[in-house]
Amino acid sequence: MTVLTVAQATVRFLEAQFTERDGIERPFFAGCWGIFGHGNVAGVGQALLEREQSGDPSHLRFFHGRNEQAMVHAAVAYARQRDRLAAMAVTASVGPGATNMVTGAALATINRLPVLLLPGDTFATRVASPVLQELESAQQGDISVNDVFRPVSVHFDRVDRPEQLASALLHATRILTDPAETGAVTLALPQDVQAESYDFPDDLFARRVWHVARPVPEPAALERAVAVIRSARRPLVVAGGGVAYSQANDALQAFVEATGIPVGESQAGKGSLAYDHPQSVGAIGATGTAAANALAEEADVVIGVGTRYSDFTTASRTAFQADGVRFVNLNVSAFDTHKHSATGLVADAREGLTALTAALEGWRADEAYTARATELAGEWDAIVQRAYDGEGAPQVADGLAIQSQVIGAVNELSGPRDVVVCAAGSMPGDLHKLWRTRDRKGYHVEYGFSCMGYEIAGGLGVKMAALDEDDDRDVFVMVGDGSYLMMNTELVTAVAEGVKVIVVLVQNHGYASIGALSQSLGSQRFGTSYRYRTDSGLDGDKLPVDLAANAASLGADVLSVAGIEDFRAAVLKAKESTRTTVIHVETDPLVPAPDSPAWWDVPVSEVSVLESTQQARLAYEDHKTRQRAYLAPASDETPHERGNA
């Protein structure tokens, strides 16, 4: 037995947790991010200090963040880069320190990525209630602001007594290391309980290995899935993030080469195949390529691998239009296998693909269909190159670059294993369509929550994860001025830690993505530009916001450039540097990237006095006629029999 405080015991426990998959063991908790306040400084803060000064090389590393939400983003990005086999904890104080983490918690849970949140909480004893930053309720005496974590966490617990800690920690870690359940786990720690001592069993701190399973398909389910695929004339794979987390890229390649089935990719699944693989048709859905979406429209069997079928992936359920289209969903989570009334295959992506390949031996899609997919992909790649070169784009004022040229320059000048990181705005859609992914971990766009402000913190987390695996690849953070202004604070952390990221800061004086969406919906880009207020609204001259000076003030090296040639030179200079570098470039937000005729369901006002809105409503109603329910139950009929019924 060892006498420790609850906080000290928590830190000691985290240090002793390991994961194992495919015979490889690694520490699960790679560190703890924190900002200290009165709710955690004398508890978790003291415990981290004590371990740092212990001289024990296995002590839990502490990383000092500058914004609580950003700390969670960095931790989540770290876990994604490590394929969910390693994660981080995040500690914050009570009140606003805790609630600032809620957005990060939702992002982690939506993206099925592990992060352990340790928010401080108000006194369990209530001896001095209400304490500073405590939320009082006349109806519920046991409520605190931390209860807002419940709906955005896969598991929530509050440790009110030291005796509860062991079971809380064990249950939390089991969930975090389970690919089918993982997400944000929140353990609220009252500030008095954190500092309370208890005689803990030594077994709690023994080295513990959590075996990350690779579930294999149930034979009967595999047989059903194979029957559906064999009946297909125009099959299509939709590869999601589960391909990456399962490290199933080689298994996917073997599957499609054996069967001739083309592959479209969700945002999380981009990189499942190298962009130039003959059966890679690229991004699918609302931000998809013309190649992938043409095949999606005709597909009679859609094989989803590790995807949760967001509305962007399905173009709000308008992408798959064939009569009688059927779905086969391979996923480690049963929750996702049943979407779109699919024939479900609950299994690890690698194991499931390997089993499907063996069971489909001797069967291939029609060679003409496979060849057509390759031809369509080649046509799209030629469009990408023209976008990279700015060929055919409208003339822009003042020699400004356009966003597709910026993306092209970074893609062409970055190394094959470098990583691009993005999250929100117009950039993710353009990257999804245009980025030529060469490495399975080379593309990191957070599009489950599409959270503005994720980019810089996420890029920091990605780089830290790469360094922890002795993999010193460059990380390019692509961020617009809107997201940069939301959250740029972790530039300071990157500088403090000596962790190099390259930030491409695109200045377009407003919200490019929402501006374009607003215009398409008849709302005339209202409220989407950064302008001085005049008598008629926010429609004056551009605001004189100097983002380059701001980045420099945070300690980063800054290269401010004009035009695409200067930008290319800056990229090369940033790659040679050993320090975090921000490349500031102004672009013309009114020049769009090439697109495909896909749709995203954003409702338009049903009545309006504005003609622009009236016209947008007519277009909206037309698109709604193509929306599908995918409700027909899975059956033994072929897609063609169902379509003719």
XYZ file of C-alpha atoms in Angstrom:
645
model
C 0.000 0.000 0.000
C 1.206 3.527 -0.795
C -0.118 6.758 0.682
C -0.686 9.285 -2.095
C -3.076 12.074 -2.883
C -5.768 11.351 -5.442
C -3.937 13.541 -7.955
C -0.595 11.839 -7.274
C -2.196 8.426 -7.655
C -3.816 9.494 -10.927
C -0.488 10.583 -12.413
C 1.263 7.421 -11.203
C -1.481 5.282 -12.764
C -1.270 7.040 -16.132
C 2.475 6.445 -16.271
C 1.984 2.675 -15.942
C -0.488 2.179 -18.823
C 0.623 0.581 -22.092
C -1.075 -0.593 -25.274
C -0.191 -3.575 -27.419
C -1.228 -4.401 -30.958
C 0.473 -6.794 -33.349
C 3.017 -7.603 -30.648
C 4.258 -4.026 -30.276
C 3.944 -2.361 -26.871
C 4.124 1.363 -26.239
C 3.231 3.753 -23.391
C -0.385 4.817 -23.801
C -0.311 8.207 -22.073
C 2.405 10.272 -23.724
C 1.942 13.346 -21.537
C -0.443 15.724 -19.858
C -1.367 19.157 -21.144
C -2.341 21.706 -18.551
C -3.215 25.227 -17.543
C -3.322 25.680 -13.799
C -5.791 27.558 -11.661
C -7.087 27.231 -8.138
C -9.050 24.118 -9.159
C -6.024 21.986 -10.094
C -2.743 23.741 -9.213
C -2.407 22.141 -5.755
C -3.762 18.803 -6.965
C -2.821 17.603 -10.444
C -0.292 20.424 -10.812
C 1.540 19.433 -7.632
C 1.487 15.773 -8.653
C 3.022 16.524 -12.066
C 5.704 18.686 -10.445
C 6.560 15.958 -7.960
C 6.978 13.383 -10.724
C 9.010 15.745 -12.925
C 11.443 16.305 -10.056
C 11.600 12.606 -9.149
C 14.318 11.799 -11.667
C 12.231 8.880 -12.961
C 12.676 8.855 -16.765
C 9.183 7.421 -17.190
C 7.490 10.373 -15.484
C 4.402 11.790 -17.215
C 5.568 14.745 -19.314
C 3.859 18.071 -18.761
C 3.053 20.442 -21.635
C 1.991 23.991 -20.880
C -0.803 25.106 -23.174
C -2.135 28.633 -23.683
C -5.806 27.847 -24.262
C -7.759 24.935 -22.812
C -9.604 24.146 -26.030
C -6.350 24.229 -27.972
C -4.746 21.797 -25.522
C -7.468 19.251 -26.261
C -7.027 19.786 -29.993
C -3.295 19.127 -29.707
C -3.930 15.978 -27.664
C -6.519 14.711 -30.154
C -4.249 15.356 -33.142
C -1.483 13.484 -31.327
C -3.750 10.462 -30.872
C -4.824 10.518 -34.507
C -1.240 10.623 -35.747
C -0.441 7.665 -33.454
C -3.394 5.646 -34.824
C -5.162 5.829 -31.433
C -2.496 3.608 -29.841
C -1.180 6.496 -27.719
C -3.018 9.437 -26.210
C -2.690 12.349 -23.812
C -4.431 13.711 -20.754
C -5.531 17.333 -20.359
C -6.031 19.103 -17.036
C -7.773 22.421 -16.422
C -9.092 24.381 -13.471
C -12.712 24.747 -12.401
C -15.264 26.967 -14.122
C -14.174 28.555 -17.405
C -10.958 26.545 -17.493
C -13.030 23.385 -17.557
C -15.778 24.563 -19.901
C -13.205 25.821 -22.404
C -12.418 22.131 -23.023
C -15.971 21.188 -24.009
C -15.527 21.997 -27.711
C -12.392 19.864 -27.801
C -14.268 17.029 -26.090
C -16.986 17.095 -28.722
C -14.376 17.102 -31.482
C -12.637 14.051 -29.991
C -15.844 12.078 -29.576
C -17.204 12.877 -33.042
C -13.886 11.822 -34.601
C -13.631 8.698 -32.373
C -10.230 9.758 -30.997
C -9.048 9.147 -27.411
C -8.343 11.950 -24.954
C -8.561 11.908 -21.153
C -9.950 15.131 -19.689
C -9.268 15.951 -16.049
C -11.228 19.126 -15.267
C -11.103 20.467 -11.744
C -14.426 20.557 -9.953
C -15.926 22.367 -6.984
C -15.533 21.040 -3.443
C -17.026 17.604 -2.840
C -17.432 18.504 0.838
C -19.224 21.792 0.013
C -17.705 23.294 3.175
C -17.385 26.786 1.681
C -20.002 26.666 -1.042
C -20.339 28.587 -3.278
C -16.655 28.753 -4.117
C -15.128 30.913 -6.812
C -16.511 30.003 -10.263
C -19.113 27.593 -8.871
C -22.434 27.318 -10.685
C -25.309 27.248 -8.197
C -28.632 25.618 -8.938
C -31.802 25.987 -6.897
C -33.041 22.641 -8.212
C -29.945 20.384 -8.146
C -27.429 20.494 -5.341
C -24.931 18.158 -6.989
C -24.629 19.906 -10.343
C -21.500 21.701 -11.596
C -20.425 23.190 -14.898
C -18.592 19.941 -15.604
C -21.922 18.255 -16.239
C -21.818 19.860 -19.688
C -19.183 17.247 -20.559
C -21.729 14.427 -20.301
C -23.256 14.659 -23.797
C -19.897 15.225 -25.531
C -17.964 12.454 -23.776
C -18.149 8.723 -24.418
C -17.776 8.328 -20.662
C -18.156 10.760 -17.758
C -17.423 10.208 -14.089
C -16.913 12.367 -11.028
C -14.518 11.104 -8.364
C -16.019 12.298 -5.065
C -14.025 9.925 -2.825
C -10.501 8.491 -3.052
C -11.964 4.988 -2.858
C -13.638 5.583 -6.231
C -10.431 6.408 -8.071
C -9.204 2.900 -8.953
C -12.394 1.781 -10.667
C -12.788 5.164 -12.385
C -9.279 5.065 -13.854
C -9.517 1.448 -14.982
C -12.876 1.936 -16.644
C -11.697 5.162 -18.328
C -8.599 3.516 -19.791
C -10.536 0.485 -21.003
C -12.816 2.764 -23.016
C -9.991 4.943 -24.318
C -8.127 1.902 -25.671
C -11.184 0.288 -27.286
C -11.372 1.275 -30.994
C -15.125 0.694 -31.044
C -15.870 2.951 -28.064
C -13.116 5.532 -27.854
C -13.526 9.304 -27.727
C -13.331 11.891 -24.966
C -13.392 10.448 -21.446
C -13.969 12.956 -18.670
C -13.040 12.364 -15.040
C -14.119 15.390 -13.033
C -11.871 15.850 -9.994
C -13.176 18.053 -7.141
C -10.361 20.283 -5.999
C -10.478 19.094 -2.398
C -10.505 15.430 -3.407
C -7.450 15.956 -5.639
C -5.420 16.899 -2.571
C -6.884 14.241 -0.244
C -4.593 11.359 0.705
C -5.421 7.660 0.725
C -3.614 4.365 1.164
C -3.745 3.006 -2.406
C -3.016 -0.640 -3.307
C 0.329 -0.960 -5.069
C -1.280 -3.118 -7.758
C -3.011 -0.014 -9.071
C 0.375 1.315 -10.187
C 1.744 -1.911 -11.663
C 2.599 -1.953 -15.362
C -0.648 -2.693 -17.183
C -0.901 -3.596 -20.879
C -4.165 -3.005 -22.734
C -4.418 -5.298 -25.738
C -5.972 -3.470 -28.686
C -7.956 -6.148 -30.443
C -8.308 -6.809 -34.143
C -11.769 -8.404 -34.272
C -12.244 -10.804 -37.187
C -15.500 -11.051 -39.162
C -18.156 -13.497 -38.093
C -18.242 -16.229 -40.817
C -21.954 -15.864 -41.579
C -21.653 -12.071 -41.832
C -18.652 -12.457 -44.118
C -20.624 -14.833 -46.336
C -23.481 -12.335 -46.622
C -21.122 -9.479 -47.460
C -19.316 -11.521 -50.092
C -22.621 -12.470 -51.726
C -23.580 -8.816 -52.075
C -20.192 -7.837 -53.509
C -20.217 -10.724 -55.976
C -23.574 -9.513 -57.273
C -22.198 -6.051 -58.056
C -21.578 -4.718 -61.554
C -20.383 -1.281 -60.480
C -18.933 -1.609 -56.945
C -17.208 1.274 -55.171
C -15.223 1.423 -51.927
C -15.638 4.405 -49.601
C -12.519 4.476 -47.417
C -12.794 6.264 -44.072
C -10.581 7.002 -41.109
C -10.821 3.422 -39.874
C -8.458 2.380 -42.675
C -5.735 4.594 -41.201
C -6.345 3.731 -37.540
C -6.268 0.009 -38.322
C -3.145 0.492 -40.457
C -5.094 -1.297 -43.170
C -3.679 0.578 -46.162
C -1.760 -2.416 -47.511
C -4.787 -4.667 -46.988
C -6.986 -2.179 -48.863
C -4.514 -2.024 -51.724
C -4.409 -5.818 -51.925
C -8.215 -5.973 -51.876
C -8.760 -3.492 -54.695
C -5.944 -4.889 -56.830
C -7.448 -8.360 -56.497
C -10.993 -7.208 -57.248
C -10.573 -4.190 -59.524
C -12.874 -2.062 -57.330
C -12.146 1.711 -57.344
C -11.768 3.649 -54.100
C -13.204 7.010 -53.078
C -12.057 8.601 -49.840
C -13.726 10.575 -47.068
C -11.819 13.429 -45.417
C -10.588 11.124 -42.636
C -9.845 8.379 -45.148
C -7.802 10.462 -47.583
C -4.478 8.735 -48.050
C -5.982 5.251 -47.804
C -4.472 4.751 -51.254
C -1.710 6.832 -52.791
C -3.251 9.455 -55.056
C -1.666 7.934 -58.169
C -2.766 4.356 -57.552
C -4.781 3.242 -60.630
C -7.881 2.543 -58.519
C -7.776 5.700 -56.431
C -10.467 8.107 -57.629
C -9.904 10.544 -54.778
C -12.259 12.525 -52.606
C -15.926 11.593 -52.554
C -19.053 13.561 -51.666
C -19.793 17.253 -51.276
C -16.114 18.174 -51.640
C -15.344 15.264 -53.935
C -13.704 14.862 -57.305
C -15.657 14.560 -60.517
C -14.229 11.036 -60.881
C -15.353 9.704 -57.495
C -18.765 11.331 -57.671
C -19.457 10.060 -61.182
C -18.767 6.519 -59.992
C -20.760 7.073 -56.808
C -23.828 8.096 -58.780
C -23.742 4.814 -60.717
C -22.535 2.451 -57.975
C -24.816 -0.502 -57.312
C -22.834 -1.728 -54.285
C -21.010 0.662 -51.963
C -18.440 -0.888 -49.625
C -17.822 1.439 -46.688
C -14.596 0.694 -44.828
C -14.131 2.508 -41.519
C -16.446 5.383 -42.426
C -19.314 6.916 -40.495
C -20.958 8.334 -43.647
C -21.163 12.010 -42.741
C -23.339 14.244 -44.901
C -20.237 15.525 -46.674
C -19.249 11.968 -47.608
C -22.715 11.143 -48.969
C -23.405 14.622 -50.403
C -26.327 14.738 -47.983
C -27.526 11.368 -49.311
C -27.564 12.412 -52.940
C -24.254 10.835 -54.023
C -25.482 7.257 -54.516
C -28.322 7.302 -57.041
C -28.497 3.835 -58.608
C -31.807 2.019 -58.282
C -31.520 -0.686 -55.657
C -28.081 0.459 -54.469
C -26.868 -1.648 -51.558
C -24.241 -1.056 -48.912
C -21.714 -3.339 -47.252
C -20.224 -1.642 -44.204
C -17.010 -2.923 -42.633
C -16.357 -1.220 -39.317
C -15.003 -2.049 -35.882
C -18.086 -0.328 -34.449
C -21.429 -2.078 -34.900
C -23.067 1.349 -34.665
C -21.588 2.314 -38.032
C -22.096 -0.995 -39.817
C -25.880 -0.638 -39.875
C -26.027 2.781 -41.524
C -27.907 2.956 -44.829
C -29.554 -0.413 -44.085
C -26.253 -2.081 -44.936
C -25.092 -5.641 -44.775
C -22.860 -5.200 -41.761
C -19.430 -6.674 -41.161
C -18.181 -5.916 -37.643
C -14.415 -6.323 -37.726
C -11.090 -4.579 -37.685
C -10.570 -2.956 -41.071
C -7.341 -4.806 -41.814
C -8.731 -8.175 -40.782
C -12.015 -7.584 -42.579
C -10.351 -6.579 -45.847
C -8.004 -9.546 -45.674
C -10.957 -11.884 -45.161
C -12.916 -10.296 -48.008
C -9.952 -10.607 -50.364
C -9.606 -14.316 -49.627
C -13.340 -14.987 -49.871
C -13.622 -13.146 -53.198
C -10.739 -15.031 -54.827
C -11.360 -15.400 -58.541
C -13.979 -12.628 -58.703
C -13.268 -9.246 -60.274
C -15.276 -6.266 -61.320
C -15.650 -5.881 -65.065
C -12.330 -4.809 -66.591
C -13.990 -2.046 -68.599
C -15.464 -0.587 -65.413
C -12.098 -0.680 -63.644
C -10.407 0.928 -66.639
C -13.050 3.653 -66.773
C -12.401 4.497 -63.115
C -8.680 4.864 -63.821
C -9.435 7.038 -66.850
C -11.740 9.315 -64.832
C -9.094 9.660 -62.123
C -6.526 10.657 -64.724
C -8.841 13.299 -66.131
C -9.328 14.758 -62.661
C -5.587 14.753 -61.966
C -5.091 16.866 -65.095
C -7.650 19.328 -63.681
C -5.702 19.371 -60.412
C -2.493 20.247 -62.214
C -4.184 23.124 -64.021
C -5.489 24.387 -60.662
C -1.985 24.148 -59.179
C -0.661 26.184 -62.101
C -3.491 28.732 -61.945
C -4.302 27.883 -65.543
C -7.686 29.165 -66.658
C -8.302 31.098 -63.427
C -9.711 34.632 -63.693
C -7.194 37.463 -63.547
C -6.727 38.615 -59.969
C -5.828 42.086 -58.786
C -2.432 43.181 -57.479
C -0.710 39.937 -58.462
C -2.406 38.002 -55.671
C -2.080 34.240 -55.504
C -5.150 32.048 -55.570
C -5.780 29.329 -53.033
C -5.335 26.414 -55.434
C -1.881 27.749 -56.369
C -0.928 27.943 -52.695
C -2.062 24.355 -52.160
C -0.214 23.243 -55.276
C 3.026 24.914 -54.242
C 2.969 23.301 -50.792
C 2.140 19.909 -52.280
C 4.905 20.076 -54.878
C 7.596 21.455 -52.542
C 6.808 19.337 -49.475
C 8.374 15.947 -48.941
C 6.387 12.791 -49.751
C 5.990 12.025 -46.032
C 5.282 15.565 -44.854
C 1.870 16.199 -43.310
C -0.717 18.819 -44.219
C -3.056 19.868 -41.385
C -6.301 21.807 -41.731
C -9.798 21.929 -40.254
C -12.325 24.565 -41.276
C -13.155 27.086 -43.965
C -12.761 26.762 -47.724
C -9.336 25.141 -47.436
C -10.495 21.641 -46.306
C -12.770 21.267 -49.310
C -10.035 22.373 -51.696
C -7.491 20.099 -50.028
C -9.877 17.144 -50.182
C -10.246 17.570 -53.943
C -6.760 18.772 -54.847
C -4.151 17.442 -52.417
C -2.053 14.634 -53.856
C -1.541 12.359 -50.870
C 1.575 10.235 -51.086
C 1.857 8.796 -47.558
C -0.838 7.193 -45.408
C -0.219 9.782 -42.643
C 0.390 12.707 -44.978
C -3.111 14.194 -44.786
C -4.675 15.365 -41.521
C -7.868 17.381 -41.949
C -10.275 17.505 -39.005
C -13.685 17.454 -40.644
C -15.831 15.561 -38.192
C -16.421 18.731 -36.158
C -14.787 21.100 -38.681
C -13.623 23.221 -35.799
C -12.173 26.650 -36.504
C -9.048 27.041 -34.408
C -7.992 23.395 -34.524
C -5.309 23.955 -37.123
C -2.262 25.299 -35.256
C -2.862 23.281 -32.101
C -3.536 20.208 -34.213
C -0.379 20.726 -36.214
C 1.600 20.945 -32.988
C 0.087 17.661 -31.793
C 0.875 15.951 -35.099
C 4.492 17.081 -34.997
C 4.912 15.975 -31.379
C 3.521 12.553 -32.271
C 5.880 12.222 -35.218
C 8.870 13.171 -33.063
C 7.868 10.630 -30.415
C 8.094 7.966 -33.125
C 11.496 9.259 -34.309
C 9.814 10.403 -37.496
C 10.910 13.990 -38.106
C 8.620 14.901 -41.001
C 7.610 18.498 -41.671
C 4.089 19.509 -40.716
C 2.357 22.172 -42.830
C -0.570 23.875 -41.120
C -2.922 25.473 -43.643
C -5.058 28.105 -41.947
C -7.182 31.016 -43.092
C -7.347 34.362 -41.334
C -10.736 33.498 -39.802
C -9.468 30.386 -38.037
C -6.174 32.065 -37.158
C -7.998 34.837 -35.325
C -10.065 32.242 -33.463
C -7.037 30.487 -31.973
C -3.370 31.159 -32.631
C -2.111 30.746 -29.081
C -0.297 27.447 -29.484
C 2.306 29.166 -31.638
C 3.677 30.196 -28.252
C 3.697 26.579 -27.071
C 5.446 25.413 -30.245
C 8.152 28.021 -29.711
C 8.511 27.150 -26.027
C 8.819 23.430 -26.757
C 11.176 23.931 -29.695
C 8.761 21.981 -31.896
C 8.842 23.186 -35.496
C 5.670 23.560 -37.525
C 5.239 25.481 -40.775
C 2.073 27.583 -40.760
C 0.705 28.771 -44.096
C -1.483 31.712 -43.106
C -3.820 32.688 -45.918
C -5.164 36.228 -45.587
C -8.392 36.846 -47.481
C -10.032 39.405 -45.179
C -12.991 37.339 -44.102
C -14.676 33.958 -44.154
C -14.092 32.621 -47.658
C -16.016 29.382 -47.176
C -19.085 30.817 -45.482
C -18.998 33.796 -47.844
C -19.301 31.478 -50.845
C -21.966 29.378 -49.079
C -23.900 32.500 -48.137
C -23.887 33.679 -51.734
C -25.047 30.297 -53.010
C -27.937 30.351 -50.528
C -29.076 33.813 -51.520
C -27.674 35.611 -48.460
C -25.228 37.757 -50.460
C -22.109 37.100 -48.336
C -23.712 39.052 -45.480
C -21.535 39.222 -42.352
C -18.617 37.289 -43.821
C -16.044 40.012 -44.589
C -13.757 41.887 -42.205
C -14.697 45.510 -42.860
C -15.157 48.845 -41.081
C -18.693 49.745 -40.099
C -20.395 52.437 -42.173
C -23.891 53.909 -42.074
C -25.093 50.980 -44.204
C -23.390 48.196 -42.222
C -20.048 46.365 -42.128
C -19.247 47.259 -45.719
C -16.404 49.753 -45.465
C -12.725 49.357 -46.284
C -10.742 46.292 -45.232
C -9.627 46.248 -41.610
C -5.894 46.922 -41.137
C -5.289 43.688 -39.205
C -1.606 42.738 -39.380
C -1.593 38.988 -38.840
C 2.086 38.712 -39.753
C 3.003 41.112 -36.953
C 0.763 39.179 -34.594
C 2.508 35.885 -35.397
C 5.914 37.499 -34.915
C 4.828 38.855 -31.542
C 4.078 35.273 -30.446
C 7.670 34.225 -31.130
C 7.401 32.614 -34.555
C 9.601 33.430 -37.503
C 7.466 35.148 -40.141
C 7.842 35.315 -43.908
C 5.357 37.738 -45.438
C 5.119 37.268 -49.201
C 3.210 38.575 -52.206
C 2.526 36.417 -55.241
C 3.005 32.737 -55.885
C 6.712 32.815 -56.801
C 7.653 34.562 -53.557
C 5.457 32.048 -51.761
C 7.309 29.105 -53.287
C 10.637 30.572 -52.181
C 9.262 31.028 -48.668
C 8.167 27.376 -48.486
C 11.691 26.242 -49.316
C 13.156 28.614 -46.723
C 10.726 27.390 -44.060
C 11.659 23.782 -44.768
C 15.324 24.596 -44.219
C 14.626 26.309 -40.901
C 14.614 24.561 -37.532
C 12.086 26.969 -36.011
C 8.338 27.393 -36.223
C 7.732 29.570 -39.259
C 4.601 31.395 -40.399
C 4.257 32.166 -44.104
C 1.774 34.994 -44.547
C 0.242 35.248 -48.025
C -2.761 37.182 -49.302
C -5.086 35.455 -51.761
C -8.178 36.342 -53.746
C -11.125 34.601 -52.017
C -13.446 35.032 -55.000
C -11.553 32.596 -57.239
C -12.873 29.089 -56.501
C -11.104 25.783 -56.969
C -12.413 23.312 -59.554
C -15.463 21.455 -58.345
C -17.798 18.574 -59.063
C -21.604 18.816 -59.196
C -22.130 17.569 -55.642
C -24.518 19.033 -53.083
C -24.625 19.794 -49.386
C -27.968 20.161 -47.621
C -28.110 23.591 -45.965
C -31.765 24.726 -45.728
C -32.763 27.949 -47.466
C -35.477 30.281 -46.199
C -38.830 29.036 -47.465
C -40.166 32.592 -47.824
C -38.245 35.810 -48.418
C -38.607 39.279 -49.919
C -35.095 38.922 -51.398
C -34.997 37.692 -54.977
C -31.588 36.093 -54.358
C -33.057 33.984 -51.562
C -36.114 33.078 -53.633
C -33.921 31.779 -56.443
C -31.746 29.861 -53.999
C -34.865 28.236 -52.521
C -35.924 26.979 -55.950
C -32.493 25.404 -56.449
C -32.684 23.896 -52.958
C -36.050 22.268 -53.632
C -34.696 20.800 -56.857
C -31.748 19.245 -55.028
C -34.055 17.829 -52.346
C -35.777 15.699 -54.978
C -32.540 13.694 -55.366
C -32.157 12.961 -51.664
C -32.389 9.266 -50.794
C -33.375 7.505 -47.566
C -31.526 4.180 -48.064
C -34.106 2.414 -45.906
C -34.638 -0.842 -47.815
C -33.543 -3.716 -45.559
C -30.590 -5.852 -46.555
C -31.729 -8.909 -48.491
C -30.468 -11.741 -50.653
C -31.674 -10.070 -53.844
C -29.118 -8.637 -56.224
C -29.019 -4.823 -56.582
C -30.537 -5.214 -60.051
C -33.437 -7.351 -58.829
C -34.172 -4.779 -56.142
C -33.938 -1.912 -58.609
C -36.433 -3.558 -60.931
C -38.891 -4.422 -58.191
